[in-house]
Each structure stands twice: as C-alpha cells, then as structure tokens.
mmCIF file of C-alpha atoms in Angstrom:
data_model
loop_
_atom_site.group_PDB
_atom_site.id
_atom_site.type_symbol
_atom_site.label_atom_id
_atom_site.label_comp_id
_atom_site.label_asym_id
_atom_site.label_seq_id
_atom_site.Cartn_x
_atom_site.Cartn_y
_atom_site.Cartn_z
ATOM 1 C CA TYR A 654 -28.775 -16.864 -18.542
ATOM 2 C CA LEU A 655 -32.425 -16.992 -19.640
ATOM 3 C CA GLN A 656 -35.123 -14.531 -19.235
ATOM 4 C CA THR A 657 -38.205 -15.387 -21.073
ATOM 5 C CA THR A 658 -41.799 -16.630 -20.443
ATOM 6 C CA ALA A 659 -40.913 -19.862 -22.311
ATOM 7 C CA ALA A 660 -40.552 -23.228 -20.467
ATOM 8 C CA PRO A 661 -36.848 -24.087 -21.103
ATOM 9 C CA TRP A 662 -35.593 -27.658 -20.950
ATOM 10 C CA VAL A 663 -31.868 -28.151 -20.241
ATOM 11 C CA ASP A 664 -31.059 -31.804 -20.433
ATOM 12 C CA GLY A 665 -27.809 -33.888 -20.879
ATOM 13 C CA ASN A 666 -25.176 -31.205 -21.085
ATOM 14 C CA VAL A 667 -21.827 -30.685 -19.612
ATOM 15 C CA ILE A 668 -21.432 -27.079 -18.533
ATOM 16 C CA VAL A 669 -17.935 -26.513 -17.372
ATOM 17 C CA THR A 670 -15.340 -23.594 -16.831
ATOM 18 C CA ASN A 671 -17.712 -20.590 -17.501
ATOM 19 C CA THR A 672 -17.433 -17.264 -15.670
ATOM 20 C CA SER A 673 -20.314 -14.854 -15.045
ATOM 21 C CA ASN A 674 -21.158 -12.272 -12.449
ATOM 22 C CA THR A 675 -24.085 -14.141 -11.094
ATOM 23 C CA ALA A 676 -24.954 -17.469 -12.780
ATOM 24 C CA ALA A 677 -21.972 -19.131 -14.170
ATOM 25 C CA GLY A 678 -23.630 -22.413 -14.990
ATOM 26 C CA ILE A 679 -27.307 -21.994 -15.753
ATOM 27 C CA GLY A 680 -29.541 -18.943 -14.830
ATOM 28 C CA PHE A 681 -33.258 -18.339 -15.151
ATOM 29 C CA ASN A 682 -35.047 -15.179 -14.340
ATOM 30 C CA GLN A 683 -38.859 -14.728 -14.774
ATOM 31 C CA ALA A 684 -38.916 -17.921 -17.182
ATOM 32 C CA GLY A 685 -41.748 -20.401 -17.411
ATOM 33 C CA VAL A 686 -41.368 -23.735 -15.727
ATOM 34 C CA ALA A 687 -37.769 -24.549 -16.313
ATOM 35 C CA THR A 688 -36.713 -28.155 -16.324
ATOM 36 C CA VAL A 689 -32.947 -28.986 -15.737
ATOM 37 C CA THR A 690 -32.157 -32.705 -15.869
ATOM 38 C CA ASN A 691 -29.083 -34.951 -16.279
ATOM 39 C CA ASN A 692 -26.389 -32.247 -16.492
ATOM 40 C CA ILE A 693 -22.990 -31.834 -15.104
ATOM 41 C CA LEU A 694 -22.103 -28.255 -13.990
ATOM 42 C CA ALA A 695 -18.517 -28.058 -12.735
ATOM 43 C CA HIS A 696 -15.623 -25.721 -12.336
ATOM 44 C CA ASN A 697 -17.834 -22.569 -13.092
ATOM 45 C CA VAL A 698 -17.005 -19.238 -11.510
ATOM 46 C CA ALA A 699 -19.577 -16.748 -10.260
ATOM 47 C CA SER A 700 -17.266 -13.749 -10.068
ATOM 48 C CA THR A 701 -19.089 -11.188 -7.971
ATOM 49 C CA THR A 702 -18.018 -10.680 -4.488
ATOM 50 C CA ALA A 703 -21.137 -12.317 -3.325
ATOM 51 C CA HIS A 704 -20.288 -15.468 -5.370
ATOM 52 C CA LEU A 705 -23.955 -16.081 -6.196
ATOM 53 C CA ALA A 706 -24.309 -19.270 -8.157
ATOM 54 C CA GLY A 707 -21.525 -21.135 -9.711
ATOM 55 C CA GLY A 708 -24.038 -23.919 -10.627
ATOM 56 C CA ILE A 709 -27.714 -22.857 -11.010
ATOM 57 C CA LEU A 710 -29.429 -19.697 -10.313
ATOM 58 C CA VAL A 711 -33.292 -19.514 -10.284
ATOM 59 C CA ASP A 712 -34.882 -16.104 -9.861
ATOM 60 C CA SER A 713 -38.595 -15.561 -10.030
ATOM 61 C CA SER A 714 -39.112 -18.842 -11.927
ATOM 62 C CA PRO A 715 -40.643 -22.183 -11.051
ATOM 63 C CA ALA A 716 -38.106 -24.974 -11.836
ATOM 64 C CA ARG A 717 -37.497 -28.711 -11.644
ATOM 65 C CA ILE A 718 -33.852 -29.463 -10.962
ATOM 66 C CA ILE A 719 -33.384 -33.294 -11.197
ATOM 67 C CA ASN A 720 -30.586 -35.722 -11.485
ATOM 68 C CA ASN A 721 -27.756 -33.279 -12.011
ATOM 69 C CA THR A 722 -24.162 -33.279 -10.625
ATOM 70 C CA ILE A 723 -23.185 -29.658 -9.498
ATOM 71 C CA ALA A 724 -19.649 -29.761 -8.297
ATOM 72 C CA ASN A 725 -16.535 -27.742 -7.603
ATOM 73 C CA ASN A 726 -18.044 -24.394 -8.682
ATOM 74 C CA ILE A 727 -17.078 -21.109 -7.190
ATOM 75 C CA GLY A 728 -20.318 -19.745 -5.678
ATOM 76 C CA ASP A 729 -23.505 -21.667 -4.589
ATOM 77 C CA GLY A 730 -24.199 -24.961 -6.055
ATOM 78 C CA ILE A 731 -27.888 -24.033 -6.345
ATOM 79 C CA LEU A 732 -29.447 -20.676 -5.466
ATOM 80 C CA PHE A 733 -33.135 -19.865 -5.705
ATOM 81 C CA GLN A 734 -35.208 -16.853 -4.710
ATOM 82 C CA GLU A 735 -38.715 -15.679 -5.359
ATOM 83 C CA ALA A 736 -39.224 -18.903 -7.099
ATOM 84 C CA GLU A 737 -42.372 -20.704 -6.384
ATOM 85 C CA GLY A 738 -42.794 -24.250 -7.208
ATOM 86 C CA VAL A 739 -39.079 -25.181 -7.287
ATOM 87 C CA ALA A 740 -38.218 -28.808 -7.012
ATOM 88 C CA ILE A 741 -34.679 -29.809 -6.316
ATOM 89 C CA VAL A 742 -34.426 -33.582 -6.375
ATOM 90 C CA ASN A 743 -31.915 -36.422 -6.823
ATOM 91 C CA ASN A 744 -28.873 -34.160 -7.387
ATOM 92 C CA ILE A 745 -25.362 -34.486 -6.199
ATOM 93 C CA VAL A 746 -24.236 -30.893 -4.879
ATOM 94 C CA SER A 747 -20.647 -31.267 -3.750
ATOM 95 C CA GLY A 748 -17.449 -29.290 -3.325
ATOM 96 C CA ASN A 749 -18.782 -25.844 -4.254
ATOM 97 C CA GLN A 750 -17.084 -22.708 -2.753
ATOM 98 C CA GLY A 751 -20.434 -21.364 -1.460
ATOM 99 C CA HIS A 752 -23.510 -22.949 -0.110
ATOM 100 C CA GLY A 753 -24.604 -26.343 -1.543
ATOM 101 C CA ILE A 754 -28.251 -25.168 -1.842
ATOM 102 C CA GLU A 755 -29.349 -21.632 -0.992
ATOM 103 C CA HIS A 756 -32.886 -20.256 -0.750
ATOM 104 C CA TYR A 757 -32.166 -16.532 -0.595
ATOM 105 C CA SER A 758 -34.807 -14.424 1.036
ATOM 106 C CA ASP A 759 -34.269 -10.741 2.180
ATOM 107 C CA THR A 760 -37.422 -9.410 3.565
ATOM 108 C CA LEU A 761 -36.468 -5.816 2.337
ATOM 109 C CA TRP A 762 -35.739 -6.802 -1.306
ATOM 110 C CA VAL A 763 -36.725 -10.356 -2.035
ATOM 111 C CA SER A 764 -39.991 -12.150 -1.180
ATOM 112 C CA PRO A 765 -39.430 -15.597 0.371
ATOM 113 C CA THR A 766 -40.306 -18.657 -1.769
ATOM 114 C CA LEU A 767 -43.091 -20.544 0.004
ATOM 115 C CA ALA A 768 -43.591 -23.629 -2.165
ATOM 116 C CA TYR A 769 -40.529 -25.671 -2.817
ATOM 117 C CA THR A 770 -39.255 -29.207 -2.492
ATOM 118 C CA ALA A 771 -35.644 -30.132 -1.798
ATOM 119 C CA ASP A 772 -35.199 -33.855 -1.188
ATOM 120 C CA TYR A 773 -33.157 -36.982 -2.167
ATOM 121 C CA ASN A 774 -30.049 -34.940 -2.754
ATOM 122 C CA ASP A 775 -26.537 -35.666 -1.780
ATOM 123 C CA VAL A 776 -25.189 -32.475 -0.448
ATOM 124 C CA LEU A 777 -21.510 -32.515 0.899
ATOM 125 C CA ASN A 778 -18.250 -30.548 1.301
ATOM 126 C CA ASN A 779 -19.673 -27.126 0.202
ATOM 127 C CA LEU A 780 -17.526 -24.408 1.707
ATOM 128 C CA ASP A 781 -20.236 -22.361 3.245
ATOM 129 C CA GLY A 782 -22.304 -25.385 4.305
ATOM 130 C CA HIS A 783 -24.949 -27.732 2.970
ATOM 131 C CA TYR A 784 -27.962 -25.499 3.041
ATOM 132 C CA THR A 785 -28.992 -21.908 3.929
ATOM 133 C CA GLY A 786 -32.372 -20.516 4.099
ATOM 134 C CA LEU A 787 -34.104 -23.928 3.965
ATOM 135 C CA ASP A 788 -33.968 -27.262 5.705
ATOM 136 C CA GLY A 789 -32.579 -30.282 3.863
ATOM 137 C CA GLY A 790 -34.895 -33.023 2.752
ATOM 138 C CA VAL A 791 -35.551 -35.889 5.145
ATOM 139 C CA HIS A 792 -34.050 -38.262 2.383
ATOM 140 C CA ASP A 793 -30.953 -36.156 1.702
ATOM 141 C CA LEU A 794 -27.571 -37.770 2.231
ATOM 142 C CA HIS A 795 -24.221 -36.155 3.148
ATOM 143 C CA VAL A 796 -21.862 -38.843 1.862
ATOM 144 C CA ASP A 797 -18.902 -39.139 -0.566
ATOM 145 C CA SER A 798 -20.646 -39.774 -3.948
ATOM 146 C CA GLN A 799 -17.411 -41.652 -4.882
ATOM 147 C CA PHE A 800 -16.813 -40.030 -8.353
ATOM 148 C CA VAL A 801 -14.620 -42.054 -10.687
ATOM 149 C CA GLY A 802 -12.287 -39.045 -10.466
ATOM 150 C CA SER A 803 -10.079 -39.591 -13.503
ATOM 151 C CA GLY A 804 -10.026 -38.739 -17.202
ATOM 152 C CA ALA A 805 -10.205 -35.468 -19.031
ATOM 153 C CA ASP A 806 -13.948 -35.954 -19.971
ATOM 154 C CA PRO A 807 -16.308 -34.566 -17.229
ATOM 155 C CA ARG A 808 -18.797 -37.295 -17.964
ATOM 156 C CA ALA A 809 -16.082 -39.917 -16.907
ATOM 157 C CA PHE A 810 -14.713 -37.868 -14.126
ATOM 158 C CA TYR A 811 -17.940 -37.268 -12.466
ATOM 159 C CA HIS A 812 -19.498 -40.666 -13.132
ATOM 160 C CA ILE A 813 -20.185 -42.492 -9.905
ATOM 161 C CA GLN A 814 -18.524 -45.862 -9.067
ATOM 162 C CA ALA A 815 -20.750 -48.886 -8.639
ATOM 163 C CA THR A 816 -20.137 -48.821 -4.918
ATOM 164 C CA SER A 817 -21.308 -45.331 -4.541
ATOM 165 C CA PRO A 818 -23.922 -45.055 -1.648
ATOM 166 C CA VAL A 819 -25.886 -42.635 -3.885
ATOM 167 C CA SER A 820 -26.396 -45.093 -6.836
ATOM 168 C CA VAL A 821 -29.459 -46.638 -5.274
ATOM 169 C CA THR A 822 -30.935 -43.941 -3.000
ATOM 170 C CA GLY A 823 -32.819 -41.577 -5.364
ATOM 171 C CA SER A 824 -36.644 -41.213 -5.516
ATOM 172 C CA MET A 825 -37.100 -42.641 -8.909
#
C-alpha cells in the first residue's frame, strides 16, 4: 500500500497469497500517476467484511493498469474511487470473490471519478459480477482466458494457451 506523491511503477511482479484489510495485492492512495503493468495478482485476501480489493485498490490517485492478470482473489479484482485519469486496459480479471472491476462512488463520502477508461479487458467469473459503478468497455470480452492451469509457478499457471481468445484481442 503506497501513499506518496511519487509516480510509482509496478512492473513484472508476481503478487500472491497476501492478506490485508483493504488492498491485499497493490494499493495506492493519493499517489502520483501510478503505472501497474505486466503483473500477476492472485490468491490475495482483502479481509474486511466489505472485501475491498483483493487485487488492486486505487484511491485518489490517477493510474494506468495495463496488461495484468488479476485472478482468484478474495475481494474485488480492481477497485477505484476518487481517482481521475484511471486507465484499465488489456487486463484479465477473472475468478475474484467480489466484483471484477468496481468504481466506488458514494455521494455522501466519496466523489465520483469522472475521467476514466476501461476497455480491452477480459472480465469473467467474478462472484459479484463483471462491473459495478461503471460500464464495461466496448471491446471488453467475457470469455475463458484459457490459462495453462498447471505448475506451482504462478507465471506458468496463469500463462494463457496459444488457443486463448484473448491472445490476439488487446489494444496494443
């Protein structure tokens, strides 16, 4: 969990089996423009009764969340609030025990995020649904990503098969 005015860049990590009250995988609060790319976030547990973000929590920070696999977490895959300039693109968000992608906005406590992009994601099999508080992108998919699904190394387990329908559908 990072609270700073710096512009953090989180790239190429395997973030698994962590437990936190709110942001079990990655969390940003009042950070500079955060860039989160090419990571695997899996089997993390947001332990509060609200099950906030098992994967990524972005609070009051602009962020670019691109080319990540966010799967099988307890809590939302991605949750953002009061975070202008969020871009959520080319991610696999699957099997989370919360929402796939949530834009939290409570008019009493939290101002809505007005400028964000969410597109070219594969969002599937999240317990509380694909999205809440936002519409999915016009290029989003809801298909089986076809993970290899074997091996102890999460990079091998969450690698997609050559026949995966998401292997040729991103924006880049």
